[in-house]
XYZ file of C-alpha atoms in Angstrom:
492
model
C 146.252 44.988 0.502
C 149.043 44.863 -2.092
C 149.013 48.683 -2.424
C 149.000 49.290 1.306
C 151.841 46.812 1.717
C 154.036 48.622 -0.763
C 153.288 51.996 0.758
C 154.057 50.784 4.277
C 150.497 51.315 5.465
C 149.982 47.804 6.815
C 149.213 44.552 5.060
C 150.958 41.211 5.331
C 154.432 42.798 5.484
C 153.501 44.959 8.468
C 151.494 42.637 10.711
C 151.586 42.927 14.515
C 154.410 40.884 16.125
C 151.937 38.577 17.876
C 150.423 37.479 14.556
C 153.838 37.056 12.924
C 154.946 34.951 15.908
C 151.888 32.765 15.434
C 152.680 32.296 11.733
C 156.354 31.556 12.433
C 155.353 28.877 14.943
C 154.125 26.737 12.036
C 157.395 27.073 10.092
C 160.657 25.194 10.350
C 163.817 27.012 11.451
C 164.961 27.394 7.853
C 161.566 28.623 6.651
C 161.210 31.154 9.471
C 164.685 32.518 8.694
C 163.676 33.101 5.087
C 160.427 34.734 6.213
C 162.420 37.206 8.327
C 163.660 38.806 5.100
C 160.156 39.917 4.079
C 160.289 43.235 5.912
C 161.602 45.042 8.993
C 158.471 44.003 10.877
C 159.059 40.345 10.069
C 162.761 40.582 10.916
C 162.005 42.236 14.252
C 159.383 39.639 15.095
C 161.746 36.843 14.060
C 164.380 38.169 16.466
C 161.889 37.923 19.331
C 160.026 34.771 18.282
C 158.930 32.630 21.249
C 159.911 29.345 19.558
C 163.652 28.757 19.157
C 165.205 25.819 17.345
C 168.939 25.261 17.405
C 170.145 22.447 15.181
C 173.556 22.619 13.475
C 172.285 20.233 10.833
C 169.798 22.915 9.781
C 172.059 25.914 10.416
C 174.859 24.504 8.277
C 172.563 22.750 5.830
C 174.754 23.350 2.767
C 178.148 23.429 4.474
C 177.636 20.090 6.197
C 176.624 18.509 2.897
C 179.772 19.535 1.081
C 181.973 16.943 2.752
C 181.454 13.815 4.819
C 182.139 14.363 8.558
C 184.767 11.626 8.402
C 186.697 13.562 5.710
C 186.877 16.897 7.523
C 189.918 17.873 9.531
C 189.504 18.203 13.318
C 190.187 21.940 13.052
C 187.504 22.405 10.410
C 184.993 20.459 12.488
C 185.835 22.510 15.599
C 185.442 25.780 13.692
C 182.012 24.740 12.418
C 180.878 23.857 15.936
C 182.286 27.085 17.410
C 180.468 29.091 14.751
C 177.210 27.328 15.552
C 177.413 28.110 19.276
C 178.358 31.696 18.493
C 175.083 31.818 16.533
C 173.221 30.386 19.569
C 174.618 33.030 21.910
C 173.931 35.839 19.462
C 170.323 34.706 19.020
C 169.734 34.544 22.776
C 171.328 37.923 23.529
C 168.155 40.063 23.118
C 166.134 37.502 25.103
C 168.588 37.732 28.004
C 168.736 41.542 27.955
C 165.037 42.257 27.427
C 163.509 39.247 29.204
C 161.574 38.238 26.066
C 159.345 35.210 26.601
C 160.666 31.870 25.300
C 157.824 29.423 24.897
C 159.732 26.590 23.186
C 163.436 25.731 22.998
C 164.578 22.843 20.785
C 168.258 22.030 21.014
C 169.236 19.093 18.811
C 172.606 17.804 17.683
C 172.057 14.934 15.275
C 174.296 12.869 13.068
C 174.749 9.509 11.436
C 176.004 6.871 13.912
C 175.625 9.395 16.724
C 178.770 9.441 18.870
C 180.864 7.738 16.179
C 180.271 10.828 14.083
C 183.219 13.221 14.652
C 180.964 16.241 14.131
C 178.561 15.106 16.878
C 181.460 14.330 19.236
C 183.062 17.723 18.673
C 179.740 19.548 18.948
C 179.156 17.926 22.327
C 182.582 19.079 23.573
C 182.043 22.606 22.292
C 178.608 22.734 23.938
C 180.105 21.826 27.318
C 182.643 24.650 27.216
C 180.573 27.261 25.409
C 177.832 27.924 27.874
C 175.096 25.348 27.286
C 174.217 25.888 30.947
C 174.029 29.645 30.355
C 171.817 29.246 27.279
C 169.447 26.982 29.194
C 169.371 29.451 32.076
C 168.123 32.181 29.732
C 165.260 29.960 28.621
C 164.345 28.990 32.185
C 164.417 32.587 33.416
C 162.264 33.676 30.481
C 159.426 31.278 31.315
C 160.124 28.399 28.906
C 157.248 25.935 28.644
C 158.605 23.341 26.212
C 162.190 22.023 26.207
C 163.548 19.482 23.738
C 167.172 18.354 24.184
C 169.108 15.892 22.048
C 172.785 16.190 22.877
C 174.677 12.861 22.877
C 177.141 12.258 25.712
C 176.327 15.581 27.372
C 174.856 16.388 30.792
C 171.404 17.920 30.826
C 171.838 21.230 32.718
C 170.458 20.833 36.238
C 168.735 24.194 35.976
C 166.142 22.541 33.722
C 164.567 20.921 36.777
C 164.245 24.330 38.397
C 161.928 25.551 35.635
C 158.586 26.049 37.362
C 157.017 27.120 34.067
C 157.984 23.904 32.251
C 155.068 21.960 30.737
C 156.843 19.590 28.313
C 160.347 18.125 28.580
C 161.990 15.798 26.060
C 165.530 14.473 26.504
C 167.350 12.121 24.131
C 170.881 10.682 24.167
C 172.224 12.589 27.175
C 172.905 12.277 30.912
C 170.578 13.261 33.729
C 172.558 13.613 36.922
C 171.048 12.539 40.282
C 169.105 15.210 42.158
C 167.076 15.170 45.348
C 163.315 15.590 45.304
C 163.524 19.070 46.798
C 165.589 20.424 43.902
C 163.133 19.295 41.231
C 160.571 22.080 40.874
C 158.844 21.344 37.542
C 155.499 21.323 39.299
C 153.532 22.139 36.118
C 155.135 19.412 33.975
C 152.507 17.604 31.927
C 154.608 15.695 29.368
C 157.943 13.903 29.911
C 159.871 12.042 27.221
C 163.132 10.211 28.018
C 164.763 8.265 25.171
C 168.181 6.573 25.428
C 168.999 8.743 28.409
C 171.532 7.802 31.079
C 169.874 8.085 34.489
C 169.260 5.802 37.443
C 165.970 4.470 38.751
C 166.144 6.635 41.878
C 166.370 9.809 39.807
C 163.447 8.640 37.674
C 161.413 8.030 40.831
C 162.380 11.485 42.142
C 161.183 13.121 38.916
C 157.825 11.336 38.911
C 157.327 12.036 42.626
C 158.114 15.742 42.166
C 155.948 16.149 39.040
C 152.594 14.575 39.953
C 150.679 16.370 37.150
C 152.367 14.408 34.330
C 149.750 13.221 31.853
C 151.981 11.879 29.065
C 155.073 9.784 29.832
C 157.437 8.170 27.338
C 160.391 6.143 28.624
C 162.378 4.244 25.989
C 165.578 2.228 26.115
C 167.162 3.445 29.339
C 170.355 1.551 30.199
C 170.584 0.565 33.841
C 166.844 0.162 34.345
C 166.225 -3.445 35.411
C 162.901 -3.076 37.148
C 161.195 0.257 37.380
C 157.774 1.449 38.423
C 155.212 3.907 37.147
C 153.034 4.128 40.220
C 152.866 7.707 41.532
C 151.244 9.497 38.623
C 147.529 9.650 39.327
C 146.914 11.967 36.352
C 148.782 9.841 33.794
C 146.761 9.333 30.612
C 149.334 8.157 28.037
C 152.260 5.849 28.749
C 154.796 4.521 26.216
C 157.581 2.231 27.429
C 160.432 0.823 25.348
C 162.289 -1.960 27.143
C 165.737 -3.460 26.702
C 166.704 -7.061 27.430
C 165.860 -8.286 30.954
C 163.950 -5.124 31.837
C 160.463 -5.069 33.303
C 158.006 -2.380 34.292
C 155.255 -2.216 36.893
C 152.353 0.067 36.031
C 149.757 1.290 38.476
C 148.038 4.203 36.772
C 144.287 3.597 36.782
C 143.495 6.765 34.793
C 145.450 5.601 31.723
C 143.822 6.073 28.335
C 146.653 4.736 26.153
C 149.359 2.182 26.996
C 152.234 1.103 24.726
C 154.909 -1.359 25.808
C 157.569 -2.404 23.297
C 160.625 -4.609 23.150
C 161.684 -3.984 19.558
C 164.877 -6.015 19.875
C 163.037 -9.213 20.767
C 160.206 -8.496 18.344
C 162.532 -8.253 15.355
C 164.234 -11.597 15.944
C 163.608 -14.412 13.501
C 161.678 -17.420 14.718
C 164.781 -19.628 14.857
C 166.591 -16.983 16.959
C 163.687 -16.448 19.305
C 163.917 -17.245 22.984
C 161.376 -16.613 25.697
C 160.864 -12.900 26.186
C 162.817 -11.355 29.031
C 160.817 -8.109 29.018
C 157.735 -8.109 31.187
C 154.939 -5.730 32.127
C 152.826 -5.961 35.254
C 149.570 -4.048 35.530
C 148.834 -3.842 39.226
C 145.591 -1.873 39.166
C 142.585 -4.186 39.313
C 141.015 -2.392 36.372
C 141.727 0.408 33.903
C 138.376 2.009 33.319
C 139.584 4.757 30.963
C 141.990 2.711 28.834
C 141.043 2.986 25.147
C 144.216 1.812 23.373
C 146.562 -1.047 24.333
C 149.667 -1.966 22.305
C 152.223 -4.683 23.120
C 155.255 -5.583 21.002
C 157.643 -8.401 21.940
C 156.533 -8.412 25.589
C 156.317 -11.576 27.668
C 152.572 -11.947 28.088
C 150.869 -15.344 28.048
C 147.376 -16.658 27.423
C 146.358 -15.873 31.020
C 146.706 -12.124 30.349
C 143.362 -12.189 28.521
C 141.460 -13.759 31.396
C 138.839 -11.352 32.811
C 139.712 -9.040 29.934
C 136.318 -7.328 29.911
C 136.592 -6.598 33.631
C 140.164 -5.258 33.471
C 139.572 -3.034 30.431
C 135.831 -2.297 30.265
C 136.183 0.533 27.707
C 139.086 -0.655 25.548
C 138.570 0.034 21.834
C 141.937 -0.730 20.204
C 144.063 -3.816 20.878
C 147.385 -4.364 19.066
C 149.547 -7.379 19.951
C 152.749 -7.998 17.971
C 155.622 -10.469 18.383
C 154.283 -11.781 21.692
C 155.350 -15.336 21.001
C 154.313 -16.912 24.300
C 150.698 -16.721 23.150
C 149.206 -20.035 22.001
C 145.482 -20.149 22.729
C 143.623 -17.000 23.771
C 140.064 -16.004 24.587
C 139.083 -12.362 24.340
C 135.706 -11.146 25.518
C 134.893 -7.449 25.361
C 131.770 -5.366 24.911
C 133.826 -2.339 23.834
C 136.586 -3.602 21.504
C 136.316 -2.193 17.982
C 139.708 -2.836 16.414
C 141.997 -5.849 16.915
C 145.406 -6.346 15.312
C 147.433 -9.535 15.826
C 150.810 -9.580 14.079
C 153.537 -12.233 14.096
C 152.511 -13.908 17.328
C 153.865 -16.995 15.659
C 152.964 -19.583 18.283
C 149.309 -18.634 18.293
C 147.254 -21.598 17.044
C 143.738 -20.630 18.091
C 141.720 -17.711 19.402
C 138.123 -17.136 20.441
C 136.537 -13.702 20.276
C 133.330 -12.416 21.816
C 133.451 -8.835 20.541
C 130.018 -7.645 19.378
C 131.208 -4.122 18.484
C 134.121 -5.210 16.283
C 134.825 -2.854 13.365
C 138.070 -4.264 12.000
C 140.261 -7.315 12.572
C 143.796 -7.813 11.227
C 145.958 -10.894 11.402
C 149.474 -11.210 9.944
C 151.999 -13.981 10.368
C 155.166 -15.191 8.701
C 154.468 -18.669 10.023
C 153.077 -21.331 7.719
C 150.403 -22.606 10.089
C 146.893 -21.217 9.691
C 145.314 -20.552 13.117
C 141.774 -21.465 14.147
C 139.585 -18.461 14.928
C 136.069 -18.289 16.269
C 133.985 -15.106 16.419
C 130.811 -15.031 18.472
C 128.222 -12.274 18.387
C 130.156 -10.105 15.939
C 128.528 -7.000 14.493
C 127.607 -6.699 10.834
C 129.565 -4.558 8.395
C 133.022 -5.133 9.884
C 136.200 -5.809 7.922
C 138.862 -8.482 8.289
C 142.343 -8.610 6.787
C 144.663 -11.622 6.727
C 148.276 -11.603 5.595
C 149.695 -15.132 5.453
C 153.101 -16.396 4.435
C 153.535 -19.898 3.056
C 157.238 -20.748 3.112
C 157.066 -24.539 2.999
C 155.309 -26.937 0.636
C 151.698 -26.071 -0.111
C 149.626 -29.177 0.629
C 145.927 -29.998 0.654
C 145.486 -29.592 4.423
C 146.687 -25.978 4.220
C 143.843 -25.101 1.834
C 141.340 -26.751 4.171
C 142.686 -24.767 7.130
C 142.432 -21.608 5.063
C 138.806 -22.410 4.192
C 137.989 -22.812 7.903
C 139.738 -19.544 8.726
C 137.694 -17.612 6.156
C 134.491 -19.278 7.313
C 135.139 -17.998 10.848
C 134.842 -14.384 9.612
C 132.005 -14.948 7.157
C 130.103 -11.926 8.561
C 132.898 -9.572 7.550
C 134.242 -8.004 4.364
C 137.418 -10.028 3.832
C 140.765 -9.037 2.347
C 143.316 -11.825 1.959
C 147.018 -11.487 1.135
C 149.239 -14.570 0.667
C 152.984 -14.631 0.155
C 154.039 -17.850 -1.574
C 157.711 -18.698 -1.283
C 157.575 -22.448 -1.607
C 156.884 -25.370 -3.911
C 153.552 -26.902 -4.909
C 152.722 -30.381 -3.668
C 148.972 -30.793 -3.398
C 146.273 -32.836 -5.087
C 143.567 -30.613 -6.573
C 141.048 -33.496 -6.599
C 141.668 -34.024 -2.894
C 140.893 -30.360 -2.193
C 137.721 -30.557 -4.248
C 136.537 -33.649 -2.374
C 137.173 -32.026 1.004
C 135.630 -28.609 0.383
C 132.959 -29.413 -2.230
C 130.227 -29.654 0.404
C 130.759 -25.930 1.041
C 130.432 -23.029 -1.312
C 133.683 -21.062 -1.758
C 133.913 -18.219 0.757
C 133.331 -14.761 -0.687
C 136.413 -12.572 -0.445
C 136.532 -8.927 -1.433
C 140.230 -8.842 -2.379
C 142.830 -11.546 -2.918
C 146.452 -10.398 -3.281
C 149.158 -12.934 -4.149
C 152.914 -12.477 -3.884
C 155.046 -15.147 -5.573
C 158.696 -15.838 -4.876
C 161.063 -15.398 -7.832
C 161.418 -19.208 -8.053
C 157.678 -19.570 -8.513
C 156.906 -20.309 -12.159
C 153.762 -19.078 -13.869
C 152.509 -22.677 -14.033
C 152.907 -23.096 -10.282
C 151.226 -19.762 -9.704
C 148.183 -20.757 -11.734
C 148.043 -24.083 -9.910
C 148.022 -22.280 -6.524
C 145.324 -19.940 -7.813
C 143.238 -22.909 -8.964
C 143.407 -24.380 -5.471
C 142.472 -21.051 -3.902
C 139.408 -20.714 -6.140
C 137.993 -23.880 -4.548
C 138.409 -22.221 -1.160
C 137.353 -18.643 -1.857
C 135.619 -16.567 -4.499
C 137.390 -13.174 -4.696
C 135.891 -10.104 -6.371
C 139.331 -8.738 -7.183
C 142.591 -10.633 -7.654
C 146.070 -9.110 -7.654
C 149.167 -11.202 -8.390
C 152.769 -10.073 -8.205
C 156.004 -11.914 -8.960
C 159.367 -10.871 -7.598
C 161.040 -8.140 -9.666
C 163.879 -10.484 -10.613
C 161.372 -12.680 -12.418
C 159.862 -9.691 -14.205
C 163.289 -8.574 -15.393
C 164.199 -12.047 -16.624
C 160.894 -12.280 -18.470
C 161.693 -9.073 -20.298
C 165.029 -10.561 -21.297
C 163.273 -13.716 -22.464
C 164.719 -15.905 -19.714
C 161.337 -17.311 -18.584
């Protein structure tokens, strides 16, 4: 092959354009540009590649790194942006003239702090007056299937919704102007992603009504959406919703296989800052037979959500519930659930599980209380993982609660992680008297994290108490790095 390549008789440097296009599809914009220098065949194929990616951050990789955007003059910034759009037009010229197929068009303008970045602001202005509409028209006329736009403070060209060939559309940080149902002709659209986009609920409804074949829908952090509905997509299989404060969503999509609903802003609040969640989800279908994965973060669901759980979600396998702090006492019964993850639902005090097919269970909480769990009819060979944080005084009752927690998952292979950031105030004899009627619970791994104020003596005392509660095969202990550094200096 090497000889034939050098002589021009074929080989890797003289592959058919279709194969080179396929190879280039796996490469980034920068990598494909370098590959175009291999030979005339590669350069010609690169000029007609069906996947186009326009990103000034990549195009001016070195130039943009030379100086911070805040230190450049306005003229310099404008010149850089003008040069980039000249490159866009030049690249699209053969596609417009020859009608070469464009399968994928990615158009992304990214920068630190988005619109506060002078480069991003100027690039948006230059795009508006340098034929963004014309560039998009070339892609639409040439049968584009996948469009990905990220252009802050810029209107998405209306012609996008006239693309009958469009299969996937992703829009971030731009405007979508109102259009009537009749003008939206993306009849083959299967995937729609809208993130931080400015549009109204009516336009969203018009899109979903005009594109009934959508199977994957992602809608995150849309200003102006108070209450919106996902109810007209009978083929919808995956739905991801990111809500802002006081927003709610109604979902009626019985064919769903995966549902994610997130309020990151509420989920990331500390316990003392937390107020009742203002973001709600309503599932109106009586049951979701195909749903396999359900994830909630920071959403206002209460204990009643898990009533008739097995009937609502008869085939659910993965359940992830995080920062849903209205939960206090839940009962989950399911013949299909295999994986359960409960994280930082800090008002949860007890839970009962009837999940015979359980494979793994995870519980994490920054709250000092240890919840009461009960597992009925659990399968053998499953794993459980607990990550607990103890930020107030460690007392005898806490060790007893921990012993009861571990006993509730005795059928599983247990991993336990404890973050101690508190003082020691317990009576070891009292712990012995309370738990001595039981053998210590076997634990596969015990990982301990000690706050920098935790002395070695206190750490050993905590470990002594834990050994009356559990019998780990492996123990890992870690002190804060500040302590390690001071030990090296001889300070401790």
